[in-house]
Coordinates of C-alpha atoms in Angstrom, one line a residue:
Chain T
M7 CA -62.0 -118.6 -92.2
K8 CA -60.8 -115.3 -93.5
F9 CA -57.1 -115.1 -94.4
R10 CA -56.4 -112.3 -91.9
T11 CA -58.0 -114.4 -89.2
F12 CA -55.8 -117.4 -90.3
K13 CA -52.7 -115.1 -90.0
Y14 CA -53.9 -113.9 -86.6
H15 CA -54.2 -117.5 -85.3
I16 CA -50.8 -118.4 -86.7
R17 CA -49.2 -115.3 -85.0
Q18 CA -51.0 -116.0 -81.7
G19 CA -49.9 -119.6 -81.8
F20 CA -46.3 -118.5 -82.2
I21 CA -46.7 -115.9 -79.5
G22 CA -48.1 -118.5 -77.2
L23 CA -45.1 -120.8 -77.9
L24 CA -42.6 -118.0 -77.2
K25 CA -44.5 -116.7 -74.1
N26 CA -44.3 -120.1 -72.4
R27 CA -40.7 -120.6 -73.7
L28 CA -39.5 -122.9 -71.0
M29 CA -42.5 -125.2 -71.1
S30 CA -42.4 -125.2 -74.9
V31 CA -38.8 -126.2 -75.0
A32 CA -39.4 -128.9 -72.4
S33 CA -42.3 -130.3 -74.4
I34 CA -40.5 -130.2 -77.7
A35 CA -37.5 -132.0 -76.0
T36 CA -39.8 -134.7 -74.5
V37 CA -41.7 -135.2 -77.8
A38 CA -38.3 -135.3 -79.5
A39 CA -37.1 -138.0 -77.1
C40 CA -40.1 -140.1 -78.0
A41 CA -39.6 -139.4 -81.7
I42 CA -35.9 -140.5 -81.4
I43 CA -36.9 -143.8 -79.9
F44 CA -39.6 -144.2 -82.6
V45 CA -37.2 -143.3 -85.4
V46 CA -34.3 -145.4 -84.2
S47 CA -36.6 -148.4 -83.6
F48 CA -38.0 -147.9 -87.1
C49 CA -34.5 -147.8 -88.6
I50 CA -33.7 -151.1 -86.9
V51 CA -37.0 -152.7 -88.0
L52 CA -36.7 -151.5 -91.6
N53 CA -33.2 -152.7 -91.8
L54 CA -33.9 -156.1 -90.3
D55 CA -36.8 -156.3 -92.7
Y56 CA -34.5 -155.4 -95.6
I57 CA -31.9 -158.0 -94.4
L58 CA -34.6 -160.6 -94.1
E59 CA -35.6 -159.8 -97.7
Q60 CA -32.1 -160.3 -98.8
L61 CA -31.9 -163.6 -97.0
E62 CA -35.3 -164.6 -98.4
D63 CA -33.9 -164.1 -101.9
T64 CA -31.2 -166.7 -101.1
I65 CA -33.8 -169.1 -99.8
G66 CA -35.4 -170.0 -103.1
I67 CA -36.7 -173.4 -104.4
S68 CA -34.6 -175.5 -106.8
V69 CA -36.2 -178.0 -109.0
F70 CA -33.8 -180.5 -110.7
L71 CA -34.8 -182.2 -113.8
G72 CA -34.2 -185.7 -115.0
D73 CA -32.0 -186.4 -118.1
D74 CA -34.8 -188.1 -120.0
L75 CA -37.1 -185.0 -120.3
T76 CA -37.4 -183.6 -123.8
D77 CA -37.1 -179.8 -124.3
E78 CA -40.9 -179.7 -124.9
Q79 CA -41.5 -181.4 -121.5
V80 CA -39.1 -179.0 -119.8
K81 CA -41.0 -176.1 -121.3
D82 CA -44.3 -177.7 -120.2
I83 CA -43.0 -178.1 -116.6
Q84 CA -41.8 -174.4 -116.6
N85 CA -45.3 -173.3 -117.7
S86 CA -46.9 -175.4 -115.0
I87 CA -44.5 -174.0 -112.3
E88 CA -45.2 -170.4 -113.5
K89 CA -48.9 -171.0 -113.0
I90 CA -48.5 -171.9 -109.3
G91 CA -49.7 -169.1 -107.0
H92 CA -47.1 -166.9 -105.3
V93 CA -44.3 -167.9 -107.7
S94 CA -42.8 -164.6 -108.8
D95 CA -40.0 -165.8 -111.1
V96 CA -38.8 -169.1 -112.7
V97 CA -35.3 -169.2 -114.1
Y98 CA -34.2 -172.1 -116.2
L99 CA -30.6 -173.3 -115.8
S100 CA -29.3 -175.6 -118.6
Q101 CA -26.5 -178.0 -117.9
K102 CA -24.1 -175.4 -119.4
D103 CA -25.4 -172.7 -117.2
A104 CA -25.0 -174.9 -114.1
L105 CA -21.4 -175.7 -115.0
K106 CA -20.7 -172.0 -115.6
W107 CA -22.2 -171.2 -112.2
A108 CA -20.1 -173.8 -110.5
E109 CA -17.0 -172.5 -112.2
E110 CA -17.7 -169.0 -111.0
T111 CA -18.3 -170.3 -107.5
W112 CA -15.2 -172.5 -107.2
Q113 CA -12.9 -170.2 -109.2
N114 CA -9.9 -172.0 -110.7
S115 CA -9.9 -174.7 -108.1
G116 CA -9.3 -177.4 -110.7
M117 CA -12.3 -179.3 -109.4
L118 CA -14.2 -178.9 -112.6
D119 CA -11.5 -179.6 -115.1
G120 CA -12.6 -181.7 -118.0
L121 CA -16.3 -181.7 -117.2
E122 CA -17.2 -179.8 -120.4
E123 CA -17.2 -183.2 -122.2
D124 CA -19.3 -185.0 -119.7
N125 CA -21.3 -182.4 -117.8
P126 CA -22.7 -184.0 -114.6
F127 CA -24.9 -181.1 -113.6
P128 CA -28.6 -181.6 -114.2
R129 CA -30.9 -179.0 -115.7
S130 CA -32.9 -177.1 -113.2
F131 CA -35.3 -174.3 -112.3
D132 CA -34.6 -171.6 -109.7
I133 CA -37.9 -170.5 -108.4
S134 CA -38.4 -167.2 -106.5
L135 CA -41.5 -166.6 -104.4
D136 CA -43.6 -163.5 -103.4
G137 CA -42.6 -164.2 -99.8
V138 CA -40.8 -166.9 -97.9
K139 CA -44.0 -167.7 -96.0
Y140 CA -45.5 -169.3 -99.2
Q141 CA -42.7 -171.8 -99.5
K142 CA -44.5 -174.7 -98.0
E143 CA -47.5 -174.2 -100.1
V144 CA -45.5 -174.0 -103.4
V145 CA -43.4 -177.0 -102.5
T146 CA -46.6 -179.1 -102.1
E147 CA -47.7 -177.9 -105.5
L148 CA -44.3 -178.8 -106.9
E149 CA -44.5 -182.3 -105.3
N150 CA -47.9 -182.8 -107.0
L151 CA -46.4 -181.8 -110.3
Q152 CA -43.5 -184.2 -109.7
R153 CA -45.9 -187.0 -109.0
E154 CA -47.9 -186.2 -112.1
Y155 CA -44.8 -186.3 -114.3
E156 CA -43.6 -189.6 -112.7
I157 CA -46.9 -191.2 -113.7
K158 CA -46.8 -189.7 -117.1
I159 CA -43.3 -190.8 -117.9
V160 CA -43.6 -194.2 -116.3
S161 CA -46.7 -194.8 -118.4
E162 CA -45.0 -193.8 -121.5
K163 CA -42.0 -196.0 -120.7
A164 CA -44.3 -198.9 -120.0
E165 CA -46.0 -198.3 -123.3
N166 CA -42.7 -198.4 -125.1
E167 CA -41.3 -201.4 -123.2
F168 CA -44.3 -203.6 -123.7
D169 CA -43.3 -206.2 -126.4
E170 CA -44.0 -209.7 -127.8
N171 CA -42.4 -211.4 -124.8
N172 CA -44.9 -209.8 -122.5
K173 CA -47.7 -210.9 -124.8
R174 CA -46.4 -214.4 -124.9
D175 CA -46.4 -214.5 -121.1
G176 CA -50.1 -213.6 -121.2
V177 CA -49.7 -210.1 -119.8
T178 CA -51.9 -207.4 -121.4
R179 CA -50.6 -203.9 -122.2
E180 CA -52.8 -202.4 -119.4
E181 CA -51.7 -205.0 -116.8
Y182 CA -48.0 -204.3 -117.7
K183 CA -48.6 -200.5 -117.3
A184 CA -50.4 -201.0 -114.0
A185 CA -47.6 -203.1 -112.6
K186 CA -45.0 -200.5 -113.6
L187 CA -47.1 -197.7 -112.0
S188 CA -47.5 -199.6 -108.8
E189 CA -43.7 -199.7 -108.5
I190 CA -43.4 -195.9 -108.5
D191 CA -43.4 -195.7 -104.7
T192 CA -41.0 -198.6 -104.2
V193 CA -38.5 -198.3 -107.1
N194 CA -36.2 -195.4 -107.2
Y195 CA -36.5 -194.1 -110.8
E196 CA -33.4 -192.0 -111.3
N197 CA -33.4 -189.2 -113.8
I198 CA -37.1 -189.4 -114.4
G199 CA -39.2 -186.2 -114.8
I200 CA -38.7 -183.8 -111.8
E201 CA -35.8 -185.5 -110.1
K202 CA -35.5 -183.5 -107.0
I203 CA -37.0 -180.4 -105.2
T204 CA -34.8 -178.6 -102.7
H205 CA -35.8 -175.9 -100.3
A206 CA -34.8 -174.7 -96.9
Q207 CA -37.9 -175.2 -94.8
K208 CA -36.5 -174.6 -91.3
E209 CA -34.7 -171.4 -92.4
S210 CA -37.8 -170.1 -94.1
E211 CA -39.9 -170.8 -91.0
V212 CA -37.5 -169.0 -88.8
L213 CA -37.5 -166.0 -91.1
V214 CA -41.3 -165.9 -91.2
T215 CA -41.4 -166.0 -87.4
I216 CA -38.8 -163.2 -87.1
N217 CA -40.7 -161.1 -89.6
T218 CA -44.0 -161.5 -87.8
V219 CA -42.4 -160.6 -84.4
L220 CA -40.8 -157.5 -85.9
R221 CA -44.0 -156.3 -87.4
V222 CA -46.0 -156.8 -84.2
M223 CA -43.2 -155.1 -82.2
S224 CA -43.1 -152.1 -84.5
I225 CA -46.9 -151.6 -84.2
I226 CA -46.8 -151.8 -80.4
L227 CA -43.9 -149.3 -80.5
I228 CA -45.9 -146.9 -82.6
I229 CA -48.9 -147.1 -80.2
I230 CA -46.8 -146.6 -77.1
M231 CA -44.7 -143.7 -78.5
G232 CA -47.9 -142.1 -79.8
M233 CA -49.6 -142.3 -76.4
I234 CA -46.6 -140.9 -74.6
S235 CA -46.4 -138.0 -77.1
V236 CA -50.1 -137.2 -76.8
S237 CA -50.0 -137.1 -73.1
I238 CA -46.9 -134.8 -73.1
I239 CA -48.5 -132.4 -75.7
M240 CA -51.8 -132.5 -73.7
N241 CA -50.0 -131.5 -70.5
T242 CA -48.2 -128.6 -72.1
I243 CA -51.3 -127.3 -73.8
K244 CA -53.3 -127.8 -70.5
L245 CA -50.8 -125.7 -68.7
T246 CA -50.9 -123.0 -71.4
V247 CA -54.7 -123.1 -71.4
F248 CA -54.7 -122.8 -67.6
I249 CA -52.3 -119.9 -67.6
R250 CA -54.5 -118.2 -70.2
K251 CA -57.8 -119.2 -68.6
N252 CA -58.7 -115.6 -68.0
E253 CA -58.0 -114.7 -71.6
I254 CA -60.2 -117.5 -72.8
N255 CA -62.9 -116.3 -70.4
I256 CA -62.7 -112.7 -71.7
M257 CA -62.7 -114.0 -75.3
K258 CA -65.9 -115.9 -74.6
Y259 CA -67.6 -112.8 -73.1
I260 CA -66.8 -110.6 -76.1
G261 CA -68.3 -113.1 -78.5
A262 CA -65.4 -115.3 -79.7
T263 CA -66.4 -118.6 -81.2
D264 CA -65.0 -121.8 -79.9
W265 CA -62.9 -122.3 -83.0
F266 CA -61.5 -118.8 -82.8
I267 CA -60.3 -119.6 -79.3
R268 CA -59.1 -123.1 -80.2
W269 CA -57.0 -122.3 -83.3
P270 CA -54.0 -120.5 -81.5
F271 CA -53.7 -123.5 -79.2
I272 CA -53.9 -125.9 -82.0
V273 CA -51.2 -124.0 -83.8
E274 CA -49.1 -124.1 -80.7
G275 CA -49.7 -127.9 -80.3
I276 CA -48.9 -128.5 -84.0
M277 CA -45.6 -126.5 -83.6
I278 CA -44.6 -128.5 -80.6
G279 CA -45.4 -131.8 -82.4
L280 CA -43.8 -130.6 -85.6
L281 CA -40.6 -129.3 -84.1
G282 CA -40.5 -132.3 -81.7
S283 CA -40.5 -134.7 -84.6
L284 CA -38.5 -132.7 -87.3
I285 CA -35.4 -132.1 -85.1
P286 CA -34.9 -135.7 -84.2
C287 CA -35.6 -136.8 -87.7
L288 CA -32.9 -134.6 -89.1
L289 CA -30.4 -135.5 -86.3
C290 CA -31.1 -139.2 -86.8
W291 CA -30.7 -139.0 -90.5
V292 CA -27.2 -137.5 -90.1
G293 CA -26.4 -140.0 -87.4
Y294 CA -27.7 -143.0 -89.4
D295 CA -25.7 -142.1 -92.5
N296 CA -22.5 -141.8 -90.4
T297 CA -23.2 -145.1 -88.5
I298 CA -23.8 -147.0 -91.7
N299 CA -20.6 -145.6 -93.3
I300 CA -18.6 -146.4 -90.2
A301 CA -20.0 -149.9 -90.0
Y302 CA -19.1 -150.6 -93.7
E303 CA -15.6 -149.1 -93.2
K304 CA -14.8 -150.9 -90.0
I305 CA -16.4 -154.3 -90.7
I306 CA -15.4 -154.9 -94.3
V307 CA -16.9 -158.4 -94.4
L308 CA -20.3 -156.7 -93.8
Q309 CA -20.2 -155.2 -97.3
D310 CA -20.4 -158.6 -98.9
L311 CA -22.7 -160.2 -96.4
V312 CA -25.6 -157.7 -96.1
K313 CA -26.6 -154.3 -97.3
F314 CA -28.3 -151.7 -95.1
K315 CA -30.9 -149.3 -96.4
T316 CA -29.5 -145.9 -97.3
G317 CA -30.3 -142.8 -95.1
S318 CA -32.5 -141.3 -97.9
E319 CA -34.3 -144.6 -98.5
I320 CA -35.2 -144.8 -94.8
F321 CA -35.9 -141.1 -94.0
M322 CA -37.9 -140.4 -97.2
F323 CA -40.3 -142.9 -95.6
I324 CA -39.9 -142.3 -91.9
M325 CA -39.8 -138.5 -92.0
P326 CA -43.2 -137.8 -93.5
V327 CA -44.7 -140.4 -91.2
T328 CA -43.1 -138.9 -88.1
L329 CA -43.9 -135.4 -89.1
F330 CA -47.5 -136.3 -89.9
L331 CA -47.8 -138.1 -86.5
G332 CA -46.2 -135.2 -84.6
T333 CA -48.5 -132.7 -86.3
F334 CA -51.6 -134.8 -85.9
L335 CA -50.9 -135.7 -82.2
G336 CA -50.1 -132.0 -81.5
A337 CA -53.4 -130.9 -82.9
A338 CA -55.4 -133.7 -81.2
G339 CA -53.7 -133.0 -77.9
S340 CA -54.5 -129.3 -78.1
I341 CA -58.2 -129.9 -79.0
S342 CA -58.8 -132.3 -76.2
S343 CA -56.9 -130.1 -73.6
I344 CA -58.9 -127.0 -74.3
R345 CA -62.3 -128.6 -74.4
K346 CA -63.4 -128.2 -70.8
H347 CA -62.2 -124.5 -70.7
L348 CA -64.6 -123.5 -73.4
N349 CA -67.7 -124.0 -71.3
V350 CA -68.2 -120.4 -70.2
Chain F
M10 CA -85.6 -105.0 -75.8
I11 CA -85.5 -107.4 -72.9
S12 CA -88.4 -109.5 -71.8
V13 CA -88.0 -111.8 -68.7
Q14 CA -91.0 -114.0 -68.1
N15 CA -91.5 -116.2 -65.0
V16 CA -87.9 -116.8 -64.6
S17 CA -86.5 -118.9 -61.7
K18 CA -83.0 -120.1 -61.0
I19 CA -82.2 -122.9 -58.6
Y20 CA -78.5 -123.7 -58.4
E21 CA -77.2 -127.3 -58.1
N22 CA -76.7 -126.8 -54.3
G23 CA -80.4 -126.1 -54.0
A24 CA -80.1 -122.3 -53.5
E25 CA -82.9 -120.5 -55.2
A26 CA -81.3 -117.3 -56.6
I27 CA -84.2 -116.0 -58.6
K28 CA -87.9 -116.7 -57.9
N29 CA -90.5 -116.3 -60.6
L30 CA -89.1 -113.0 -62.0
S31 CA -90.9 -111.1 -64.8
L32 CA -89.8 -107.8 -66.2
E33 CA -89.7 -105.8 -69.4
I34 CA -86.9 -103.4 -70.4
E35 CA -87.5 -101.1 -73.3
K36 CA -85.0 -100.1 -76.0
G37 CA -82.8 -97.2 -74.9
E38 CA -83.7 -97.6 -71.2
F39 CA -81.1 -97.2 -68.4
V40 CA -82.0 -99.6 -65.5
F41 CA -80.3 -100.1 -62.2
A42 CA -80.7 -103.5 -60.5
V43 CA -80.1 -103.1 -56.8
G44 CA -80.3 -105.3 -53.8
S45 CA -78.1 -106.6 -51.0
S46 CA -75.6 -109.5 -51.5
G47 CA -77.4 -112.7 -52.4
S48 CA -80.4 -110.8 -53.7
G49 CA -80.0 -112.4 -57.1
K50 CA -78.9 -109.4 -59.2
S51 CA -75.7 -111.0 -60.3
T52 CA -77.6 -114.2 -61.3
L53 CA -79.9 -112.0 -63.3
M54 CA -77.0 -110.4 -65.1
K55 CA -75.4 -113.8 -65.8
M56 CA -78.6 -115.1 -67.2
L57 CA -78.9 -112.1 -69.5
M58 CA -75.4 -112.8 -70.8
K59 CA -76.2 -116.5 -71.1
E60 CA -73.6 -117.5 -68.6
V61 CA -76.2 -119.2 -66.4
E62 CA -79.3 -121.0 -67.7
P63 CA -82.6 -120.2 -65.9
T64 CA -84.3 -123.3 -64.3
K65 CA -87.6 -122.1 -65.8
G66 CA -89.1 -119.2 -67.7
T67 CA -88.0 -117.4 -70.8
I68 CA -85.7 -114.5 -71.6
V69 CA -86.1 -112.7 -74.9
I70 CA -83.5 -110.2 -76.0
N71 CA -84.1 -108.3 -79.2
G72 CA -86.7 -110.8 -80.3
T73 CA -84.6 -113.9 -79.6
D74 CA -85.5 -116.3 -76.8
I75 CA -82.0 -116.8 -75.5
T76 CA -83.1 -119.8 -73.4
K77 CA -83.6 -121.7 -76.6
I78 CA -80.4 -120.8 -78.5
T79 CA -77.7 -123.5 -79.1
R80 CA -74.2 -123.4 -77.7
K81 CA -72.9 -122.4 -81.1
E82 CA -75.1 -119.4 -81.3
I83 CA -74.0 -118.0 -77.9
P84 CA -70.9 -116.1 -79.4
Y85 CA -73.2 -114.3 -81.9
L86 CA -75.6 -113.3 -79.0
R87 CA -72.7 -112.0 -77.0
R88 CA -71.5 -109.8 -79.9
K89 CA -74.8 -107.9 -79.4
I90 CA -74.3 -107.5 -75.7
G91 CA -71.4 -105.4 -74.2
V92 CA -70.4 -106.5 -70.7
V93 CA -68.5 -104.7 -68.0
F94 CA -67.3 -106.3 -64.7
Q95 CA -66.3 -105.1 -61.3
D96 CA -62.8 -106.5 -61.9
F97 CA -62.4 -105.0 -65.4
R98 CA -61.2 -108.3 -66.9
L99 CA -58.6 -106.7 -69.2
L100 CA -55.8 -108.7 -70.8
P101 CA -52.6 -107.8 -68.9
S102 CA -50.3 -108.6 -71.8
K103 CA -52.1 -106.2 -74.1
T104 CA -52.0 -102.4 -74.3
V105 CA -55.1 -100.3 -74.0
Y106 CA -55.3 -100.1 -77.8
E107 CA -54.8 -103.9 -78.2
N108 CA -57.4 -104.7 -75.5
V109 CA -60.0 -102.7 -77.3
A110 CA -59.0 -103.9 -80.7
F111 CA -59.1 -107.4 -79.5
A112 CA -62.9 -107.3 -79.3
M113 CA -63.0 -106.3 -83.0
Q114 CA -60.5 -109.0 -84.0
V115 CA -62.7 -111.6 -82.3
I116 CA -65.6 -110.7 -84.6
E117 CA -63.2 -110.7 -87.6
A118 CA -63.4 -107.0 -88.3
T119 CA -61.0 -105.7 -91.0
P120 CA -57.7 -104.0 -89.9
R121 CA -59.0 -100.9 -91.6
E122 CA -62.2 -100.9 -89.4
I123 CA -60.1 -101.5 -86.3
R124 CA -57.7 -98.7 -87.2
R125 CA -60.6 -96.3 -87.7
S126 CA -62.9 -97.3 -84.7
V127 CA -60.4 -98.0 -81.8
P128 CA -58.8 -94.6 -81.5
A129 CA -62.2 -92.9 -81.7
I130 CA -63.6 -95.1 -78.8
I131 CA -60.4 -94.6 -76.8
A132 CA -60.8 -90.9 -77.2
M133 CA -64.4 -91.1 -76.2
V134 CA -63.5 -92.6 -72.8
G135 CA -60.7 -90.0 -72.5
L136 CA -57.7 -92.3 -72.7
S137 CA -56.1 -91.2 -76.0
K138 CA -52.8 -90.4 -74.2
K139 CA -52.7 -93.8 -72.6
A140 CA -53.4 -95.9 -75.6
R141 CA -50.0 -97.6 -75.4
A142 CA -50.1 -98.2 -71.7
Y143 CA -50.6 -101.7 -70.2
P144 CA -53.5 -102.3 -67.7
N145 CA -51.0 -102.4 -64.7
Q146 CA -49.9 -98.9 -65.6
L147 CA -53.5 -97.6 -65.2
S148 CA -55.6 -96.6 -62.3
G149 CA -58.8 -98.5 -61.5
G150 CA -61.0 -95.9 -63.1
E151 CA -58.8 -95.9 -66.2
Q152 CA -59.0 -99.7 -66.4
Q153 CA -62.8 -99.6 -66.2
R154 CA -62.8 -97.0 -69.0
V155 CA -60.8 -99.4 -71.1
A156 CA -63.3 -102.1 -70.3
L157 CA -66.2 -99.8 -71.2
A158 CA -64.5 -98.9 -74.5
R159 CA -64.0 -102.6 -75.2
A160 CA -67.7 -103.3 -74.4
I161 CA -69.1 -100.7 -76.8
I162 CA -66.5 -100.9 -79.6
N163 CA -68.8 -103.3 -81.6
K164 CA -71.8 -101.0 -81.0
P165 CA -73.9 -103.5 -79.1
P166 CA -77.6 -102.4 -78.6
L167 CA -77.4 -103.7 -75.0
L168 CA -74.7 -103.1 -72.3
L169 CA -74.7 -105.1 -69.1
A170 CA -72.5 -103.7 -66.2
D171 CA -72.1 -105.9 -63.1
E172 CA -70.9 -103.7 -60.2
P173 CA -68.9 -101.5 -62.5
T174 CA -68.0 -99.1 -59.7
G175 CA -67.4 -101.7 -57.0
N176 CA -63.6 -101.3 -57.0
L177 CA -63.6 -97.6 -57.6
D178 CA -63.4 -94.5 -55.3
P179 CA -66.6 -92.3 -55.3
D180 CA -65.2 -89.7 -57.8
T181 CA -64.0 -92.2 -60.2
A182 CA -67.3 -94.1 -59.8
W183 CA -69.2 -91.0 -60.9
E184 CA -66.9 -90.6 -63.9
I185 CA -67.8 -94.2 -65.0
M186 CA -71.5 -93.6 -64.4
N187 CA -71.4 -90.4 -66.4
L188 CA -69.8 -92.4 -69.2
L189 CA -72.5 -95.0 -69.0
S190 CA -75.1 -92.2 -69.2
D191 CA -73.4 -90.8 -72.3
I192 CA -73.4 -94.2 -73.9
N193 CA -77.1 -94.6 -73.0
M194 CA -77.8 -91.2 -74.6
R195 CA -76.5 -92.6 -77.8
G196 CA -79.2 -95.2 -77.8
T197 CA -77.7 -98.2 -76.1
T198 CA -79.9 -100.0 -73.5
I199 CA -78.0 -100.2 -70.2
V200 CA -78.6 -102.5 -67.2
V201 CA -76.3 -101.9 -64.2
A202 CA -76.2 -104.1 -61.2
T203 CA -74.8 -102.0 -58.3
H204 CA -74.5 -101.2 -54.6
A205 CA -73.7 -97.6 -55.2
K206 CA -76.5 -96.0 -53.3
E207 CA -75.6 -92.4 -53.8
I208 CA -75.2 -92.7 -57.5
V209 CA -78.5 -94.6 -57.9
D210 CA -80.3 -92.0 -55.8
S211 CA -78.9 -89.1 -57.8
M212 CA -79.3 -90.4 -61.3
K213 CA -83.0 -90.8 -61.1
K214 CA -83.2 -93.8 -63.5
R215 CA -85.4 -96.8 -63.4
V216 CA -84.5 -99.0 -60.4
I217 CA -85.4 -102.7 -60.0
T218 CA -84.9 -103.9 -56.4
L219 CA -84.4 -107.5 -55.7
Q220 CA -84.5 -109.3 -52.4
K221 CA -83.8 -112.9 -51.9
G222 CA -84.4 -113.6 -55.6
V223 CA -87.8 -111.7 -55.7
M224 CA -88.4 -108.4 -57.4
I225 CA -89.8 -106.3 -54.6
R226 CA -89.8 -102.9 -56.4
D227 CA -89.7 -101.6 -60.0
I228 CA -89.8 -97.7 -60.0
K229 CA -89.2 -95.3 -62.8
E230 CA -86.8 -92.5 -61.7
G231 CA -86.4 -94.3 -58.5
G232 CA -83.6 -94.4 -55.9
Y233 CA -81.7 -96.9 -53.7
S234 CA -83.4 -95.5 -50.7
D235 CA -86.7 -96.7 -52.0
E236 CA -85.5 -100.2 -51.0
V237 CA -87.5 -101.8 -48.3

């Protein structure tokens, strides 16, 4: 297409938009209403997702270690945990770290006085995952690892404990070891290997469900809003095309190509879609920033509890998506509205 | 220039508008197509401008069989055919100048070409003083002159006029016919479908007479009164 023809189409598109001022304004307003519902819903979905992420971070897995483990064994366990799929981070907490954490949590309450000498907190690992939905899978792997270490340590212990008395009683080294291993499930060996694995299974399942529901809802929302917007834009363009039916006819008789006729209508549709999505985006951005500020100011406890996404974080994502959808749907609506009038 | 061979047209409702029509029109000819309402002359014009497809037969214009061209090629065919209608078909929101220039914009002529050609054509049809007027500010004859200017601005070798004087008084009708004659003198082939008996009789051009879809007469320098 030649540049002057491109300019001609743009100008004609704008002329069309201005000529049918009332219809254009009505269409832009209706598309804007759809866009507002779309944007607001997305703000809610993105924030809920963000809050869920924050909650997910608090729902990690803790692995408490027995006192008998050597530093090398601890390192070995850490390596094994890091190799488990979907484990994103493993943080080692020494007894000192654990005491420090407790002191920070129960500030100056006197509960922890004198514990430096005889620190009761076990060593542990704080494990973060790629997503809360992998928790069950990782916990199973950890339980296997726990079992493996129990067997290893009990075997070593049995090896060391086996002495002359046992020999005198006619028990072989292997028989003694097997007897000790068979006790694993019945005897509670405290402070052996991986002592305890804690995780919040119920909470994680609830979060996974909420997350899935939110995602499905947002997809349905996008489809519904898209369909409404397309039908509105199509109606507007159909009316414009109908009003300009004679013009299109004349254009066909004097040798205009289909695309030459289409372009001004496409420009018009794009402008309706673009304005109909840009205006609500800007309004919602301002409204969102104000709402978040007011929420933080009025509900002070909120500041510590959860964090909302900032306006720019949300709209730098939503705005291009909405503008693209508006433009695309505007163009698509125009093309499909004009099709039948081109058969002259 | 135009070769119509064994062309028939049956509409979807079963009406047979053209029956096995064959005719040849040479380059530079001026031809009247006459006949009463329903004789098939409008269908013939529509087929020549590729608005209606013949049910059978071939139509060759300037060496191109237009019954075989694709939808995409139609605009390029129409750029070589000027058309004038009884109801003028001007764009009411555009001035005389803009209506004529529009035909050049459609074929993507340069602004320079438009600025050079449009005033000359408007002057040729005698409307220089009304170049800025809108169609509703013009008389019927003036509107048809604008339509003529628009039809010939891209210098088509063929001009089709379907009842061009149907909405005009006799004097104005003569003016339009004289203009068509002028255009023909410059080498454009012209086919006019008309009811204007007096004009056809006086102009002594080739006359094709149709009756119920059949060509019953084809006379060089003929007249409407030759009609059976």
